[in-house]
CSV table of C-alpha atoms and ligand atoms in Angstrom, one decimal:
chain,number,residue,atom,x,y,z
A,88,MET,CA,-21.1,8.4,61.5
A,89,VAL,CA,-24.5,9.9,62.2
A,90,GLN,CA,-24.5,13.1,64.1
A,91,CYS,CA,-27.2,15.6,65.1
A,92,TYR,CA,-26.6,19.3,65.0
A,93,VAL,CA,-28.6,21.8,66.8
A,94,ALA,CA,-29.1,24.7,64.5
A,95,MET,CA,-30.6,27.7,66.1
A,96,ASN,CA,-32.4,30.2,64.1
A,97,CYS,CA,-32.9,33.8,65.3
A,98,LYS,CA,-36.5,33.7,66.4
A,99,LEU,CA,-36.7,33.6,70.1
A,100,PHE,CA,-37.0,30.1,71.5
A,101,ALA,CA,-37.2,28.6,68.0
A,102,PHE,CA,-34.8,25.8,67.3
A,103,SER,CA,-34.6,23.4,64.5
A,104,PHE,CA,-33.0,20.1,65.1
A,105,VAL,CA,-31.2,18.9,62.0
A,106,CYS,CA,-29.8,15.5,61.7
A,107,PHE,CA,-27.7,14.4,58.8
A,108,LEU,CA,-25.1,11.9,57.7
A,109,LEU,CA,-21.8,13.3,58.4
A,110,ASN,CA,-19.0,11.6,56.5
A,111,ALA,CA,-16.2,14.2,55.9
A,112,VAL,CA,-15.9,16.1,59.2
A,113,SER,CA,-13.9,13.7,61.2
A,114,GLY,CA,-10.5,14.7,59.9
A,115,ASP,CA,-9.0,14.1,63.3
A,116,VAL,CA,-6.9,17.2,63.2
A,117,ASN,CA,-5.5,18.4,66.5
A,118,GLY,CA,-4.2,21.7,67.7
A,119,PRO,CA,-3.7,23.8,69.7
A,120,LEU,CA,-1.3,26.5,68.2
A,121,THR,CA,2.3,25.1,68.2
A,122,PRO,CA,4.6,26.2,71.1
A,123,ASP,CA,6.7,28.2,68.5
A,124,PHE,CA,3.6,30.3,67.5
A,125,GLN,CA,2.4,30.5,71.2
A,126,ASN,CA,5.8,31.9,72.2
A,127,TRP,CA,5.8,34.3,69.4
A,128,LEU,CA,2.3,35.6,70.4
A,129,ASN,CA,3.4,36.0,74.0
A,130,ASN,CA,6.5,37.9,73.0
A,131,ASN,CA,4.7,40.2,70.6
A,132,GLY,CA,1.8,41.5,72.6
A,133,TYR,CA,-0.9,39.0,71.8
A,134,LYS,CA,-1.0,37.1,75.0
A,135,SER,CA,-4.2,38.7,76.4
A,136,TYR,CA,-6.2,37.5,73.3
A,137,ASP,CA,-5.8,33.9,74.4
A,138,TYR,CA,-5.6,32.6,70.8
A,139,PRO,CA,-4.6,29.0,71.9
A,140,ARG,CA,-8.0,28.6,73.6
A,141,THR,CA,-6.9,25.5,75.5
A,142,ASP,CA,-10.2,25.6,77.4
A,143,PHE,CA,-11.2,23.5,74.3
A,144,GLY,CA,-8.1,21.3,74.7
A,145,ALA,CA,-6.5,20.4,71.4
A,146,LYS,CA,-9.6,21.7,69.5
A,147,GLY,CA,-9.6,25.4,70.3
A,148,SER,CA,-7.0,26.5,67.8
A,149,PHE,CA,-4.6,25.3,65.1
A,150,GLY,CA,-1.5,26.5,63.3
A,151,GLY,CA,2.2,27.4,63.7
A,152,ARG,CA,5.6,26.1,62.9
A,153,GLN,CA,6.5,22.8,64.6
A,154,SER,CA,10.1,23.9,64.7
A,155,ALA,CA,11.7,27.3,64.2
A,156,SER,CA,13.5,26.0,61.1
A,157,ASP,CA,10.2,25.2,59.2
A,158,LYS,CA,9.9,27.0,55.9
A,159,ILE,CA,6.7,28.5,54.7
A,160,ASN,CA,6.0,27.8,51.1
A,161,ASN,CA,2.3,28.2,50.6
A,162,GLN,CA,0.4,31.4,51.2
A,163,PRO,CA,-0.9,31.0,54.8
A,164,VAL,CA,-4.7,30.4,55.1
A,165,VAL,CA,-6.7,31.8,58.1
A,166,PHE,CA,-10.1,30.1,58.8
A,167,ILE,CA,-12.8,32.1,60.7
A,168,HIS,CA,-15.8,30.1,62.1
A,169,GLY,CA,-19.4,31.1,62.7
A,170,ASN,CA,-21.7,31.5,65.7
A,171,SER,CA,-21.5,28.7,68.3
A,172,ASP,CA,-18.7,27.1,66.3
A,173,THR,CA,-15.0,26.6,67.2
A,174,ALA,CA,-11.7,26.2,65.4
A,175,LEU,CA,-11.8,22.4,65.4
A,176,THR,CA,-14.6,20.0,66.3
A,177,THR,CA,-15.9,20.5,69.9
A,178,GLY,CA,-19.5,19.4,69.7
A,179,LEU,CA,-22.8,19.0,68.0
A,180,SER,CA,-23.1,22.5,66.6
A,181,SER,CA,-19.4,23.1,66.4
A,182,PRO,CA,-17.8,21.0,63.6
A,183,GLY,CA,-15.0,23.5,63.2
A,184,TRP,CA,-12.6,23.5,60.3
A,185,GLU,CA,-11.3,19.9,60.6
A,186,ALA,CA,-12.5,18.8,57.2
A,187,SER,CA,-10.8,21.8,55.4
A,188,ILE,CA,-7.6,21.7,57.4
A,189,SER,CA,-7.3,17.9,56.9
A,190,TYR,CA,-7.8,18.4,53.1
A,191,PHE,CA,-5.2,21.1,52.9
A,192,LEU,CA,-2.7,19.1,55.0
A,193,SER,CA,-3.1,16.2,52.6
A,194,HIS,CA,-2.5,18.5,49.6
A,195,GLY,CA,0.9,19.9,50.5
A,196,TYR,CA,0.1,22.5,53.3
A,197,SER,CA,1.8,22.3,56.7
A,198,SER,CA,0.6,23.6,60.1
A,199,ALA,CA,2.8,26.6,59.6
A,200,GLU,CA,0.5,27.6,56.7
A,201,LEU,CA,-3.0,26.9,58.2
A,202,TYR,CA,-4.4,29.0,61.1
A,203,ALA,CA,-7.6,29.0,63.1
A,204,THR,CA,-8.6,30.2,66.6
A,205,SER,CA,-12.0,30.2,68.4
A,206,TRP,CA,-14.1,33.2,69.3
A,207,GLY,CA,-16.9,33.0,71.8
A,208,ASP,CA,-18.2,29.9,73.5
A,209,ASN,CA,-19.8,27.0,71.7
A,210,SER,CA,-23.2,26.8,73.3
A,211,ALA,CA,-26.0,27.1,70.7
A,212,LEU,CA,-28.2,28.4,73.6
A,213,ASN,CA,-26.1,31.6,73.5
A,214,ALA,CA,-26.3,32.1,69.7
A,215,ALA,CA,-28.8,34.9,69.9
A,216,SER,CA,-26.6,37.0,72.1
A,217,ARG,CA,-23.5,36.9,69.8
A,218,THR,CA,-23.1,39.8,67.4
A,219,HIS,CA,-20.6,41.9,65.5
A,220,ASP,CA,-19.2,43.6,68.7
A,221,CYS,CA,-15.8,45.4,69.2
A,222,ASP,CA,-14.3,42.6,71.2
A,223,THR,CA,-15.0,39.9,68.6
A,224,VAL,CA,-14.1,41.9,65.5
A,225,ILE,CA,-10.8,43.2,67.2
A,226,ARG,CA,-10.0,39.6,68.3
A,227,ILE,CA,-10.3,38.4,64.7
A,228,ARG,CA,-8.5,41.5,63.2
A,229,LYS,CA,-5.5,41.0,65.6
A,230,PHE,CA,-5.3,37.3,64.7
A,231,LEU,CA,-5.0,38.2,61.0
A,232,GLU,CA,-2.3,40.7,61.9
A,233,ALA,CA,-0.5,38.2,64.0
A,234,VAL,CA,-0.5,35.5,61.3
A,235,ILE,CA,0.8,38.0,58.7
A,236,ALA,CA,3.6,39.1,61.1
A,237,TYR,CA,4.5,35.7,62.4
A,238,THR,CA,4.7,34.1,58.9
A,239,ASN,CA,6.3,37.1,57.2
A,240,ALA,CA,3.6,36.6,54.5
A,241,THR,CA,3.2,39.2,51.8
A,242,LYS,CA,-0.4,38.0,51.4
A,243,ILE,CA,-2.7,35.5,53.1
A,244,ASP,CA,-5.9,33.7,52.2
A,245,VAL,CA,-9.0,33.9,54.4
A,246,ILE,CA,-11.8,31.3,54.5
A,247,THR,CA,-14.9,32.1,56.5
A,248,HIS,CA,-18.2,30.5,57.4
A,249,SER,CA,-21.6,31.8,58.5
A,250,MET,CA,-21.2,34.7,61.0
A,251,GLY,CA,-17.4,34.4,60.4
A,252,VAL,CA,-18.1,35.8,56.9
A,253,THR,CA,-19.3,39.2,58.1
A,254,LEU,CA,-17.0,39.3,61.1
A,255,GLY,CA,-14.0,38.6,58.8
A,256,ARG,CA,-15.1,41.1,56.2
A,257,LYS,CA,-15.2,43.9,58.8
A,258,ALA,CA,-11.9,42.8,60.3
A,259,ILE,CA,-10.3,43.2,56.9
A,260,LYS,CA,-12.1,46.4,55.8
A,261,GLY,CA,-11.1,48.0,59.1
A,262,GLY,CA,-12.3,51.6,59.9
A,263,GLN,CA,-14.8,52.5,62.6
A,264,LEU,CA,-17.1,49.9,64.0
A,265,LYS,CA,-20.3,51.3,65.6
A,266,THR,CA,-22.1,49.0,68.0
A,267,SER,CA,-25.1,49.5,70.3
A,268,SER,CA,-22.8,50.0,73.2
A,269,LYS,CA,-19.6,51.6,71.8
A,270,THR,CA,-17.6,52.6,68.8
A,271,CYS,CA,-14.1,51.3,68.1
A,272,ASN,CA,-11.5,51.9,65.5
A,273,LEU,CA,-10.0,48.8,63.7
A,274,GLY,CA,-7.2,50.5,61.8
A,275,SER,CA,-6.7,50.7,58.1
A,276,ALA,CA,-7.9,48.1,55.6
A,277,LEU,CA,-5.9,44.9,55.2
A,278,THR,CA,-7.1,44.5,51.5
A,279,ASN,CA,-3.6,44.5,50.1
A,280,GLN,CA,-2.5,41.6,52.4
A,281,VAL,CA,-5.4,39.3,51.3
A,282,ASP,CA,-5.2,37.3,48.1
A,283,THR,CA,-8.4,35.3,48.3
A,284,TYR,CA,-11.4,35.8,50.6
A,285,VAL,CA,-13.9,32.9,50.7
A,286,GLY,CA,-17.3,33.5,52.3
A,287,ILE,CA,-19.4,30.4,52.9
A,288,SER,CA,-23.1,30.6,53.9
A,289,GLY,CA,-22.8,34.2,55.2
A,290,ALA,CA,-25.6,36.7,55.9
A,291,ASN,CA,-24.3,39.8,54.1
A,292,TYR,CA,-27.8,41.2,53.6
A,293,GLY,CA,-29.2,40.0,57.0
A,294,LEU,CA,-31.3,37.0,58.0
A,295,CYS,CA,-35.0,36.8,57.4
A,296,ASN,CA,-35.3,35.1,60.8
A,297,CYS,CA,-34.3,38.5,62.2
A,298,GLU,CA,-37.2,40.6,60.7
A,299,GLY,CA,-39.9,42.0,62.8
A,300,GLY,CA,-39.3,42.7,66.5
A,301,SER,CA,-36.2,40.5,66.8
A,302,GLU,CA,-33.9,43.5,66.2
A,303,TYR,CA,-34.8,44.8,69.7
A,304,ILE,CA,-34.8,41.5,71.5
A,305,GLU,CA,-31.7,39.6,70.2
A,306,ALA,CA,-28.2,41.0,69.9
A,307,THR,CA,-27.5,38.9,66.8
A,308,CYS,CA,-30.5,40.4,65.1
A,309,SER,CA,-29.7,44.0,66.1
A,310,GLY,CA,-30.6,46.8,63.7
A,311,VAL,CA,-27.3,48.5,64.7
A,312,ASN,CA,-24.7,45.7,64.4
A,313,GLY,CA,-26.6,42.5,63.9
A,314,PHE,CA,-28.3,40.6,61.0
A,315,TRP,CA,-31.5,42.8,60.8
A,316,PRO,CA,-32.7,42.5,57.2
A,317,GLY,CA,-35.1,45.5,57.3
A,318,ASN,CA,-38.8,44.8,57.7
A,319,SER,CA,-40.5,47.3,55.4
A,320,CYS,CA,-39.8,48.5,52.0
A,321,GLY,CA,-42.9,49.8,50.3
A,322,PHE,CA,-45.4,46.9,50.4
A,323,ASN,CA,-42.9,44.4,51.5
A,324,MET,CA,-43.8,43.8,55.2
A,325,LEU,CA,-42.5,40.9,57.2
A,326,ASP,CA,-42.0,38.8,54.1
A,327,CYS,CA,-38.3,39.1,53.5
A,328,GLY,CA,-37.9,35.5,52.3
A,329,GLY,CA,-40.7,35.9,49.7
A,330,VAL,CA,-40.8,37.6,46.3
A,331,MET,CA,-39.9,41.3,46.6
A,332,ILE,CA,-42.5,43.8,45.4
A,333,PRO,CA,-40.3,46.5,43.8
A,334,CYS,CA,-39.7,49.4,46.2
A,335,GLY,CA,-36.1,50.6,45.7
A,336,GLU,CA,-33.6,49.5,48.3
A,337,PRO,CA,-34.6,47.9,51.6
A,338,THR,CA,-32.5,49.1,54.6
A,339,TYR,CA,-30.4,46.5,56.5
A,340,SER,CA,-28.7,46.9,59.8
A,341,SER,CA,-26.3,49.8,59.9
A,342,PHE,CA,-23.4,47.4,60.3
A,343,LEU,CA,-24.3,45.6,57.1
A,344,GLU,CA,-25.1,48.8,55.2
A,345,ASP,CA,-21.7,50.2,56.1
A,346,LEU,CA,-20.0,46.9,55.3
A,347,ASN,CA,-21.6,46.5,51.8
A,348,SER,CA,-21.0,50.2,50.9
A,349,ASP,CA,-17.3,50.3,52.1
A,350,PRO,CA,-15.2,50.4,48.9
A,351,ASN,CA,-12.3,48.6,50.5
A,352,LYS,CA,-12.3,45.0,49.2
A,353,GLU,CA,-11.9,41.8,51.2
A,354,GLY,CA,-9.1,40.7,48.9
A,355,THR,CA,-8.0,40.4,45.3
A,356,TYR,CA,-10.3,37.4,44.7
A,357,ILE,CA,-13.6,37.2,46.5
A,358,TYR,CA,-15.7,34.0,46.5
A,359,SER,CA,-19.2,33.3,47.8
A,360,MET,CA,-20.5,29.8,48.5
A,361,TYR,CA,-24.0,28.7,49.7
A,362,SER,CA,-26.6,26.0,49.5
A,363,LEU,CA,-30.3,26.4,48.5
A,364,MET,CA,-31.2,23.9,51.4
A,365,ASP,CA,-29.4,25.9,54.1
A,366,GLU,CA,-31.6,25.2,57.2
A,367,VAL,CA,-30.3,28.1,59.2
A,368,ILE,CA,-30.6,30.9,56.6
A,369,MET,CA,-33.7,29.3,55.1
A,370,TYR,CA,-35.8,30.6,52.1
A,371,GLU,CA,-33.2,29.3,49.7
A,372,CYS,CA,-30.9,32.0,51.2
A,373,GLN,CA,-33.0,34.8,49.6
A,374,VAL,CA,-33.4,38.1,51.5
A,375,TRP,CA,-35.7,40.6,49.7
A,376,GLY,CA,-35.1,38.8,46.4
A,377,ARG,CA,-31.3,38.6,46.8
A,378,PRO,CA,-29.0,35.8,47.9
A,379,THR,CA,-27.7,36.9,51.3
A,380,PRO,CA,-24.5,34.8,51.2
A,381,LEU,CA,-23.4,36.7,48.0
A,382,ILE,CA,-20.7,39.1,49.1
A,383,PRO,CA,-20.9,42.3,47.0
A,384,GLY,CA,-18.1,42.4,44.4
A,385,SER,CA,-17.6,38.7,44.4
A,386,THR,CA,-15.3,37.5,41.6
A,387,GLY,CA,-16.7,34.0,41.8
A,388,GLN,CA,-19.4,32.0,43.4
A,389,LYS,CA,-20.5,28.4,43.8
A,390,THR,CA,-24.0,27.2,44.9
A,391,TYR,CA,-25.0,23.7,46.1
A,392,ALA,CA,-28.4,22.2,45.8
A,393,THR,CA,-28.7,20.0,48.9
A,394,TYR,CA,-26.1,20.8,51.5
A,395,GLY,CA,-27.0,22.0,55.0
A,396,HIS,CA,-25.5,25.0,56.7
A,397,TYR,CA,-22.5,23.1,58.1
A,398,GLU,CA,-22.1,20.8,55.1
A,399,THR,CA,-21.4,23.9,52.9
A,400,LYS,CA,-18.0,24.1,54.7
A,401,SER,CA,-17.5,20.5,55.8
A,402,LEU,CA,-18.1,18.9,52.4
A,403,THR,CA,-16.5,21.5,50.1
A,404,ALA,CA,-12.9,21.5,51.1
A,405,ASP,CA,-11.8,20.7,47.5
A,406,ASP,CA,-13.7,23.8,46.2
A,407,GLN,CA,-12.2,26.0,48.9
A,408,TYR,CA,-8.7,24.7,48.0
A,409,ASN,CA,-9.4,25.4,44.3
A,410,MET,CA,-10.5,28.9,45.1
A,411,VAL,CA,-7.5,29.9,47.2
A,412,VAL,CA,-4.8,28.0,45.3
A,413,ASN,CA,-6.0,28.1,41.7
A,414,HIS,CA,-8.5,31.1,41.7
A,415,ALA,CA,-10.9,28.6,40.1
A,416,GLN,CA,-13.7,29.7,37.9
A,417,PHE,CA,-17.0,27.9,38.3
B,1885,NAG,C1,10.2,36.1,59.8
B,1885,NAG,O1,11.2,37.0,59.8
B,1885,NAG,C2,12.0,37.0,61.0
B,1885,NAG,C3,12.9,38.2,60.9
B,1885,NAG,O2,13.7,38.1,59.7
B,1885,NAG,C4,12.6,35.7,61.3
B,1885,NAG,O3,13.3,35.7,62.5
B,1885,NAG,C5,11.5,34.6,61.3
B,1885,NAG,O4,12.1,33.3,61.4
B,1885,NAG,C6,10.7,34.7,60.0
B,1885,NAG,N1,9.5,33.7,60.2
B,1885,NAG,C7,9.3,32.8,59.3
B,1885,NAG,C8,8.1,32.0,59.6
B,1885,NAG,O5,9.9,32.6,58.3
């Protein structure tokens, strides 16, 4: 199946249209959250979050027991998608987690052990306006809490992609979230409840496409709570994807600075995955001489030579499985 994805980078009005062969995404997985989980959410104060997201039909969410007698044997996995994406496949720039969920289902997991919901809408045209705001981070945080409580799990695994990497890291680390419009408190860290955290193609040190004036124009590039990578560090001016001229530490957005210096870990095992040909992050994923998808404190990492931004999640379900189940070393 040939499909075209519209990948938006952060420069205003700049879009790159990326077409590629897509052979592993169509897992034909359908949600939404099961009636058992939906009833539990409604009875436990989560109704207002609309986690089923049935505005996307069967594709807005996934997870839950089919029947109240279903047993949970595997550590539950929560999947967090990125900007313009959705829980399952809803469109050209929204492949969702179908490939991963399909793989886990065929390797002994049940729907009571795999969870995803959607945040935001799925229009690539709105990508520049989405950022790490209180509503979105709290939405993800409460979903993690709901899955832990509903499944009675001692620990869960969390697999994230793109902007979902930094949203999920903050949701787990908790504490104060300062945005351009307000400050909110997320509660204490969930570190002890997370076994493995997988971050695929994230922007933990910002995005080079956000340097220069973008920090003032686009919410997603905000110097407060977006992907601003800093634009000056000694002689390093507007060249974040190039070779860094030594100058000490560049300054990223306050959100990323706080996230990367917070000593609370994302989980016992932390994995970072990315591709050198990522067409959204670009520059072989380098930001001021450092791979931006690499989560500080990672216990393992895997890089790919040729995958695109969405393929790093859609074609790597086996690696994701090996990370959360076997704590694989690469
Ligand atoms: C979690 O524990 C509660 C209370 O013991 C129980 O009613 C519920 O069925 C359990 N849920 C699962 C998924 O095992």
